[in-house]
Amino acid sequence: MTVESHTLASFPGLATLPADALASIAALTFEERHRADALLFNEGDAPGDLYWIVRGHVQLTQRFEGRGTTAVLTLSDGELLGWSALLRRPRVASARALTETVLLRLDASALLELCEQDPRVGYRVMAIAFEEVADRLHATRLQLLDVFGSR
Amino acid sequence: MSARFLPRESLPALVAALRDGRRLLGPRVRDGAITFGELEHVEDLPIGVGDEQSPGRYRLRARADERAFGYAVGPTSLKETLFPPRETLFRAERRADGKVGFVAVVPKPEATAVLGARACELAAIGVQDRVFVQGAASEPRYRARRDALQLVVAVQCTSPAATCFCGDAGTGPRVYGDAADLIATEIDAGLVLEARTEEGAQLLDRLPTRAVADDERVEAERDLDAATTKTHTGRLAIEGLPERLFAALDHARWDEVAARCLACGNCTSVCPTCFCSHAEEAGATAGALEGRSERERVWESCFSSEHGAMHGANPRATTKDRYRQWLTHKLGSWVAQLGTSGCVGCGRCTTWCPAGIDLVEEARALGDGQVSAVALPDAPPPCETPRDEDLVPRAAEVLAITAETSDVVTLHVRDHGVAAEPGQFLQLSLPTIGEAPISVSGVSRAEGFVDVELTIRGVGATTRALTALEAGMELGVRGPYGRGWPLAALEGAPVVIVAGGVGLAPLRGAIRALVEAPDRFPDVRLFVGARTPEDLLYPREMITWLERSHVKLTVTVDHASPGWRGHVGVVTRLLRRSAIPEGARALVCGPEIMMRFTSDALVAAGVTHDRQWLTMERHMKCAVGFCGRCQMGPHLVCRDGPVFRRDELALLGREGF
Ligand SMILES: Cc1cc2nc3c(=O)[nH]c(=O)nc-3n(C[C@H](O)[C@H](O)[C@H](O)COP(=O)(O)OP(=O)(O)OC[C@H]3O[C@@H](n4cnc5c(N)ncnc54)[C@H](O)[C@@H]3O)c2cc1C
Ligand code: SF4
Ligand code: SF4
């Protein structure tokens, strides 16, 4: 079942969209519940959907040959999950729910089509995804700096 | 008091009267320069000797007359006398059983008189007094030497060098007030003398003086007027200079001057007001834990690479950073720290710079623009009742040790000093090894003693030796020092605490206070970041914090280990996703870069700079403002911090401070 527009409006980046635009996103958005430990997607999976975390913790892990599987990031309430879906690329990491998790799942192909048709939605969605990616890039740099290690 | 005249042939009487039971210091020719030293006879004075000075150049020359004070200041000053280049602070001993002992070394200097001090010299002593005896702490060694300076005869300068600018600096060439007991002006026939104190008047009475003739008075005034005109070069406007220099922090000229500067430190060593010092353990057998050593204080220059260096970081890594530090401190932040400019206009730094860098020229060029956006604080007024601070540790016993991580331990120490407030720090020392500032991570008071917790990461010589201590052994402690967390300012407001790495240690005292008082602190949110799960401090205690309903705790690690089910990612991401309550106040401690990004994330979450407090780390030797090492722009971190409100830290995150 798809969600109501007001559910989407509670996500900061979407609140400013006009009602009709919100409604068209809501029409391709589904709510999902996952129990703790559920695997949401796997590194290397074919391009899938985009998620928004309503509640819960999701761990991203990556395989590093010779070093095993490593947790690289934890995501939680209000954060975007699986942005590679917007690029129609295979998953770059695996995602597993750490706790019971409520997600909004956005049908990525339909969303991309909507973005093409309605530039208001297109701009908003890309801006939100861009901000998320920029934040993660920045945070990754800090992680790599090993700020607590050197001192 | 009316002036008297001492004919030249009676100068020996002046020398004799000054030497009466005292050591007499005055100008002499030594190694091709006029320097301060002990005078026995009038003949020791530089009679008929003058000098020529220009940037990078000093030369003695013969004068056409017999004047004894016809020169401008040379490379030494009374700084060497009051604050010697090397001196012992205390003797320390550590026995095989790990017990320690410390004995203060305070000099008993002989009574001293000075002949020939210049106005700039006296002004410089006034500046050093602000550092050593007029702050909140008073240094007994300096004070003893200062008190021994019983009688000072100043000779007003009528022979300024081309490098002099005491007129611009407002310190000379005339001597104002009672900075000297007797003021002299030299003319060809002798000295025009004027007493400024009771002691000066008594001295004057004992000298074979006569009334001053009118032409003698005219000659003296004429020479003084000429010197006054010459030293008012008009090249440097002192008024407002601090603000203008702090507005010029990105000026291209810093690079130009840094390309010429050799970072030799000559300027700081000849400057009569520079007070930075290093301290080290002398006489220790290398590598030996037991044994004796003496803690020695040695002059240090802000041009040295060690001056600001901390373990794993040097805030002033380049010559540009260091030149900028020297100039902005001397002519700028000195005012904010000590209420006076650090420059008395003597020109020594310019004369003795091998690269011929002219301080006035640099300051003029750099300080001719806008006024700064960096707020310079007001200096605390001179302290009427400073506490005595002899820098000597007291022995304290290690009761127990908790291993926290692979390189961090918590020492539980029984101390007999004052209990620290959360956020304050102690100076911990071990004989033969060294001393290091360490925050107090917990305190419990009892009758007659204080049990202190100190969480230490072993990174260098001192901290490694501290982390290797065993129960029953002793260490030296002094303090507590610094300004702690502003708990009173947090009352009633939601409190956000962000800790990174060992940065949790200085916060633990504050966290405990908040955890224990839900009525005063109803909403406490802790965000803790660590490198790996194994590097997390106090995991057991954290669980007890979580049991309190007014406390929320979120932990994240940069690098997860297998099986870690907590958060992974930098601590700033936690802030981004958590709703920070309105009106929240924040305390932050961790590596500087983490604090900067955390501060930005807090602002984004609505916590403005005036509601954030951070604790800064800078190189420290004394912890009370004597050693000058913990400079951070306008602040001395030991005295003004280590906890600062964020809006006081305009330079946070700027390269080179
Ligand atoms: C206010 C304050 C509180 C601190 N609290 C803690 C704490 O709770 N736990 C902890 O593990 N560390 C703390 N530090 C850092 C600790 O002081 C340094 O790690 C320590 O001085 C390094 O000394 P070392 O001899 O082991 O290393 P070396 O690198 O051999 O240092 C030699 C000397 O340089 C100076 N120095 C070097 N690094 C620093 C530094 N980071 N800060 C100040 N001076 C330095 C000291 O005078 C030291 O004796 C604090 C620093 C400050 C300024
Ligand atoms: S900065 Fe230079 S001119 Fe000023 S007091 Fe120091 S040595 Fe003299
Ligand atoms: S300014 Fe001159 S005296 Fe000072 S450190 Fe640089 S080269 Fe040496």
PDB file of N, CA, C and O and ligand atoms in Angstrom, chain B residues 261-267 303 323 353-354 357, ligand 3:
ATOM      1  N   CYS B 261      63.009  35.812   6.690  1.00  0.00           N
ATOM      2  CA  CYS B 261      63.294  35.448   8.084  1.00  0.00           C
ATOM      3  C   CYS B 261      63.992  34.094   8.149  1.00  0.00           C
ATOM      4  O   CYS B 261      63.592  33.135   7.505  1.00  0.00           O
ATOM      5  N   LEU B 262      65.049  34.031   8.968  1.00  0.00           N
ATOM      6  CA  LEU B 262      65.821  32.794   9.110  1.00  0.00           C
ATOM      7  C   LEU B 262      65.307  31.951  10.280  1.00  0.00           C
ATOM      8  O   LEU B 262      65.860  30.900  10.565  1.00  0.00           O
ATOM      9  N   ALA B 263      64.299  32.464  10.967  1.00  0.00           N
ATOM     10  CA  ALA B 263      63.772  31.779  12.161  1.00  0.00           C
ATOM     11  C   ALA B 263      64.867  31.500  13.180  1.00  0.00           C
ATOM     12  O   ALA B 263      64.860  30.483  13.861  1.00  0.00           O
ATOM     13  N   CYS B 264      65.812  32.447  13.282  1.00  0.00           N
ATOM     14  CA  CYS B 264      66.954  32.234  14.179  1.00  0.00           C
ATOM     15  C   CYS B 264      66.615  32.557  15.630  1.00  0.00           C
ATOM     16  O   CYS B 264      67.307  32.124  16.546  1.00  0.00           O
ATOM     17  N   GLY B 265      65.591  33.364  15.822  1.00  0.00           N
ATOM     18  CA  GLY B 265      65.205  33.715  17.187  1.00  0.00           C
ATOM     19  C   GLY B 265      66.050  34.816  17.817  1.00  0.00           C
ATOM     20  O   GLY B 265      65.902  35.104  19.005  1.00  0.00           O
ATOM     21  N   ASN B 266      66.938  35.449  17.047  1.00  0.00           N
ATOM     22  CA  ASN B 266      67.714  36.567  17.604  1.00  0.00           C
ATOM     23  C   ASN B 266      66.797  37.656  18.153  1.00  0.00           C
ATOM     24  O   ASN B 266      67.042  38.213  19.213  1.00  0.00           O
ATOM     25  N   CYS B 267      65.752  37.957  17.395  1.00  0.00           N
ATOM     26  CA  CYS B 267      64.856  39.048  17.801  1.00  0.00           C
ATOM     27  C   CYS B 267      64.249  38.780  19.166  1.00  0.00           C
ATOM     28  O   CYS B 267      64.196  39.669  20.020  1.00  0.00           O
ATOM     29  N   PHE B 303      60.067  31.382  17.493  1.00  0.00           N
ATOM     30  CA  PHE B 303      60.538  30.993  16.164  1.00  0.00           C
ATOM     31  C   PHE B 303      61.025  29.546  16.123  1.00  0.00           C
ATOM     32  O   PHE B 303      61.324  29.016  15.066  1.00  0.00           O
ATOM     33  N   TYR B 323      56.505  33.947  12.366  1.00  0.00           N
ATOM     34  CA  TYR B 323      56.716  35.397  12.286  1.00  0.00           C
ATOM     35  C   TYR B 323      55.406  36.114  12.619  1.00  0.00           C
ATOM     36  O   TYR B 323      55.385  37.096  13.357  1.00  0.00           O
ATOM     37  N   CYS B 353      68.705  41.572  13.940  1.00  0.00           N
ATOM     38  CA  CYS B 353      68.179  40.598  12.972  1.00  0.00           C
ATOM     39  C   CYS B 353      69.199  40.413  11.859  1.00  0.00           C
ATOM     40  O   CYS B 353      69.524  41.368  11.153  1.00  0.00           O
ATOM     41  N   PRO B 354      69.726  39.211  11.682  1.00  0.00           N
ATOM     42  CA  PRO B 354      70.734  39.022  10.636  1.00  0.00           C
ATOM     43  C   PRO B 354      70.183  39.281   9.242  1.00  0.00           C
ATOM     44  O   PRO B 354      70.948  39.567   8.316  1.00  0.00           O
ATOM     45  N   ILE B 357      65.490  42.534   9.084  1.00  0.00           N
ATOM     46  CA  ILE B 357      64.037  42.775   9.037  1.00  0.00           C
ATOM     47  C   ILE B 357      63.692  43.860  10.057  1.00  0.00           C
ATOM     48  O   ILE B 357      64.060  43.766  11.226  1.00  0.00           O
TER      49      ILE B 357
HETATM   50  S1  SF4 C   3      62.924  38.310  12.372  1.00  0.00           S
HETATM   51 FE1  SF4 C   3      65.164  38.343  12.123  1.00  0.00          FE
HETATM   52  S2  SF4 C   3      65.989  38.013  14.196  1.00  0.00           S
HETATM   53 FE2  SF4 C   3      63.817  37.387  14.230  1.00  0.00          FE
HETATM   54  S3  SF4 C   3      63.847  35.157  13.773  1.00  0.00           S
HETATM   55 FE3  SF4 C   3      63.565  36.206  11.785  1.00  0.00          FE
HETATM   56  S4  SF4 C   3      65.680  36.454  10.984  1.00  0.00           S
HETATM   57 FE4  SF4 C   3      65.886  35.981  13.174  1.00  0.00          FE
END
